[in-house]
Tab-separated table of C-alpha atoms in Angstrom:
chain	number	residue	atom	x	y	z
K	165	UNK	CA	0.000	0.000	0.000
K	166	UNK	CA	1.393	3.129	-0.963
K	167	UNK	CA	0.508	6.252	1.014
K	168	UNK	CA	1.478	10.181	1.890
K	169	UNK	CA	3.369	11.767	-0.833
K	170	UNK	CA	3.860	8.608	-3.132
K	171	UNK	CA	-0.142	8.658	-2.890
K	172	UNK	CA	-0.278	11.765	-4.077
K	173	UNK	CA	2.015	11.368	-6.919
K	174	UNK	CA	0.722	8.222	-7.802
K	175	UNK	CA	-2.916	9.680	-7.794
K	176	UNK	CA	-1.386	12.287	-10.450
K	177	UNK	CA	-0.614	9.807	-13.266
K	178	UNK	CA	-3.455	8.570	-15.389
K	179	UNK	CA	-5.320	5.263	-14.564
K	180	UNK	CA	-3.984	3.234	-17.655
K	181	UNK	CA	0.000	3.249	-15.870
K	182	UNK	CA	0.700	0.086	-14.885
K	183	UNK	CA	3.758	0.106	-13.344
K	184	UNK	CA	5.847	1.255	-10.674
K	185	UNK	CA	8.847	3.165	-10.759
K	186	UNK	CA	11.187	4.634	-7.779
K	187	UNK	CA	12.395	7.928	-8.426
K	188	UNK	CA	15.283	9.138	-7.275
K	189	UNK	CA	16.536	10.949	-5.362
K	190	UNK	CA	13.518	10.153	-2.321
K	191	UNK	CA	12.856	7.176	-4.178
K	192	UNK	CA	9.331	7.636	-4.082
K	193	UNK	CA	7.085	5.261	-6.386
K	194	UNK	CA	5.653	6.595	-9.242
K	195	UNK	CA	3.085	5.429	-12.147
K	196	UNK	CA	4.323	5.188	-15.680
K	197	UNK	CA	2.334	4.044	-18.536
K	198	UNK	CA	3.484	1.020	-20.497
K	199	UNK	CA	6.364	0.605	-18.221
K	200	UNK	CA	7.210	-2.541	-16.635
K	201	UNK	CA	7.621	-2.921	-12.818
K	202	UNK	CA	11.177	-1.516	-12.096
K	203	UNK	CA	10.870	-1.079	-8.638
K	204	UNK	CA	14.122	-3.528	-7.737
K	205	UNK	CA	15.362	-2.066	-11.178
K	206	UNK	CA	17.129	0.909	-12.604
K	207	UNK	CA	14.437	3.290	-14.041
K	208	UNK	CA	14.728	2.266	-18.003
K	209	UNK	CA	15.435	5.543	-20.630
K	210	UNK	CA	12.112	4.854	-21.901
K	211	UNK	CA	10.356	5.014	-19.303
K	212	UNK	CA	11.917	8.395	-18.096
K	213	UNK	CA	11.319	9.873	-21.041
K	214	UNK	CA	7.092	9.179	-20.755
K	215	UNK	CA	7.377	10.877	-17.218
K	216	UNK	CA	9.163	14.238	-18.826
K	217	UNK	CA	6.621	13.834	-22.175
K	218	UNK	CA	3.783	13.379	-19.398
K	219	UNK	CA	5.060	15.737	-17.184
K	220	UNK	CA	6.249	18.814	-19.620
K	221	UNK	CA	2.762	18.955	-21.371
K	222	UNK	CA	-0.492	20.132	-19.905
K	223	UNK	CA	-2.824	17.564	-19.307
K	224	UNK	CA	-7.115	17.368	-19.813
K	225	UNK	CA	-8.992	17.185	-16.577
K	226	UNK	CA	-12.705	16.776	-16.137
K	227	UNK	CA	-15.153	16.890	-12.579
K	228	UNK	CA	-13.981	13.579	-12.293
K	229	UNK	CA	-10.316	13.836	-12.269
K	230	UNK	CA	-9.924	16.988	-10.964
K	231	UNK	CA	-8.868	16.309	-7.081
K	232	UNK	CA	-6.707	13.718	-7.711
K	233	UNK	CA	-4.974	15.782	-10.152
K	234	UNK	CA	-5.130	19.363	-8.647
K	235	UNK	CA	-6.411	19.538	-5.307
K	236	UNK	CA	-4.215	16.596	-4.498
K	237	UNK	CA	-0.848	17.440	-6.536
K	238	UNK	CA	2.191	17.676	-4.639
K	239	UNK	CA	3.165	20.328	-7.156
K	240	UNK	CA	1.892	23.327	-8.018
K	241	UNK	CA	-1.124	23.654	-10.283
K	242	UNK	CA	-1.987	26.042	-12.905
K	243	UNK	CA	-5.364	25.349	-14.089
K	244	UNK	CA	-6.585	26.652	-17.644
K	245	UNK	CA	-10.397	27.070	-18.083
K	246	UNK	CA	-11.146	27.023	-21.776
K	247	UNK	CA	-13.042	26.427	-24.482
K	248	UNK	CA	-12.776	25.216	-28.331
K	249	UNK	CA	-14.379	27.628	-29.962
K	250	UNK	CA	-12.076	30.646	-27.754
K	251	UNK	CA	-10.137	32.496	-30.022
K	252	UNK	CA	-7.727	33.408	-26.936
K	253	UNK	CA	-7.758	29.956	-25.859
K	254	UNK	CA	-6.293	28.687	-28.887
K	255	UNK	CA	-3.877	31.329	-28.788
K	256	UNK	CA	-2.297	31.144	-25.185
K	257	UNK	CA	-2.176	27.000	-25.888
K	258	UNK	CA	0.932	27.109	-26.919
K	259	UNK	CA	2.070	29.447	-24.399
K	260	UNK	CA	1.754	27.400	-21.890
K	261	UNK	CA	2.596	23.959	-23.777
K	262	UNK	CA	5.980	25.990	-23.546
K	263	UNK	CA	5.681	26.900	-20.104
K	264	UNK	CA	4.627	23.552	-18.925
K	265	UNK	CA	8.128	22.366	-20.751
K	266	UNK	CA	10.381	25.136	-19.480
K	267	UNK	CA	9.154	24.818	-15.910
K	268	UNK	CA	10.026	20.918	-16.000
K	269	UNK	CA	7.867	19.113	-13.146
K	270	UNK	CA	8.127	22.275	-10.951
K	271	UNK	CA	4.541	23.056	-12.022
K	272	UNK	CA	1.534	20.789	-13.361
K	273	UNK	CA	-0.733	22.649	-16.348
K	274	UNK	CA	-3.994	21.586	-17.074
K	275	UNK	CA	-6.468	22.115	-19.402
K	276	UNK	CA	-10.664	22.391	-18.068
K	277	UNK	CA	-12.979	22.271	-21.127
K	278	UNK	CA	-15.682	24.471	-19.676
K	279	UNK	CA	-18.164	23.553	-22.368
K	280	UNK	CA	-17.685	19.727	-20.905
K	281	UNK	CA	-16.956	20.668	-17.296
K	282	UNK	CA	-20.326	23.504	-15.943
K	283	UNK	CA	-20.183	22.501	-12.779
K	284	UNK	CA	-16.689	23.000	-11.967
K	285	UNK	CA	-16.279	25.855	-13.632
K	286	UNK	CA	-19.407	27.829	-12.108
K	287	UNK	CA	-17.399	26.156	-8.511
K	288	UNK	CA	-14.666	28.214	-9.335
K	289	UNK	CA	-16.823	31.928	-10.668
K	290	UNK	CA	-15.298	31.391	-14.429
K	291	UNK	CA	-17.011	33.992	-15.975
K	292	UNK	CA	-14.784	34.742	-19.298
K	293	UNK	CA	-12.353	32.744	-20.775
K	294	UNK	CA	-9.150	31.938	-20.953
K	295	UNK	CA	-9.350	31.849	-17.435
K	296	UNK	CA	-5.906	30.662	-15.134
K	297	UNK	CA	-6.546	29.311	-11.747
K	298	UNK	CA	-3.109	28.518	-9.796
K	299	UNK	CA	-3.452	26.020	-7.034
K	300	UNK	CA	-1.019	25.156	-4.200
K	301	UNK	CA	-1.082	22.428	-1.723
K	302	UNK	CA	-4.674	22.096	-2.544
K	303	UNK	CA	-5.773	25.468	-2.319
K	304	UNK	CA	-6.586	28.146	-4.910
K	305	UNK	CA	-3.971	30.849	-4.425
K	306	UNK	CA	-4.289	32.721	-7.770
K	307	UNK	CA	-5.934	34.477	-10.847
K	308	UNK	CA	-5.356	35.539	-14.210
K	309	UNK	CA	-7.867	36.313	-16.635
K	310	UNK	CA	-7.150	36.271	-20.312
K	311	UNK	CA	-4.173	36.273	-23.259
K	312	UNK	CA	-0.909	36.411	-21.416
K	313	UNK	CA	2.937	35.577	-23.050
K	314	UNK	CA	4.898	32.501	-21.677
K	315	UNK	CA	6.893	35.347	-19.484
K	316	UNK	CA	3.852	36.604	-18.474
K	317	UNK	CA	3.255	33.300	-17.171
K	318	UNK	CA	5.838	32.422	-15.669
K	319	UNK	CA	5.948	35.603	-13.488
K	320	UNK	CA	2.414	34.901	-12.832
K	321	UNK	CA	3.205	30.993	-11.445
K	322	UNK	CA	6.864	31.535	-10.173
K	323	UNK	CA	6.274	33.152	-6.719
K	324	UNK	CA	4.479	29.937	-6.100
K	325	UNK	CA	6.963	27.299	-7.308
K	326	UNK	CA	9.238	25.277	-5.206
């Protein structure tokens, strides 16, 4: 049974992983997808390169996913409330696609379709989109509301990063 910050971690990976990894340099487990158990094992190339692709790239969340992988990440969390149709959605996607591989595991992005997603995104006020919510340790410490550069960004998030 894994528990405290392994839990946390391992609650942050998507359900299809299948096996454990330790990562140094706590050694803590963590979930990779498609990756055999390594746990008395080095960690394999491969399978270190799917956590940095997972990682470095903002990830979809939904009502259903959305504790396990903001409320309860051990990093912090800068949540996107979009939509497809947003102009300024589309354009600040690949803003942060850069600043979610710049920051490198120091900060989780994801992505909240509010067209899929009413209920959580009334929870939180949105009211216009692109809307950025930045959560840490659980709890929503910030707001930004519309187009913004990467540097923009990352001035935004980096008081709050480890």
């Amino acid at each position: 049974e894994i528990s405290g910050e392994a839990a946390i971690l391992r609650a942050s990976f998507p359900p299809r992983a299948r096996a454990v990894l330790l990562y140094p340099p706590k050694r803590i487990p963590l979930i990779l997808p498609n990756c055999r158990d390594a746990t008395s094992q080095p960690i394999r190339r491969s399978c270190i390169s799917k956590l940095e692709k997972y990682m470095s790239k903002p990830i979809a969340v939904g009502e259903a996913n959305f504790h396990a992988e903001v409320i309860a990440s051990a990093v912090p969390v800068l949540v996107d409330f979009w939509a497809t149709w947003c102009g300024p959605c589309k354009a600040i996607a690949p803003e942060l696609e850069a600043l979610a591989a710049e920051t490198d595991g120091k900060l989780k992005i994801v992505k909240v379709d509010v067209d899929e997603n009413n209920d959580l995104a009334a929870q939180y006020g949105i009211r216009s989109i692109p809307t950025l919510l930045l959560f840490k340790n659980g709890a929503h410490v910030d707001t930004h509301i519309g187009l913004a550069s990467k540097e923009d960004l990352l001035n935004f998030a980096k008081p709050h990063m480890s």
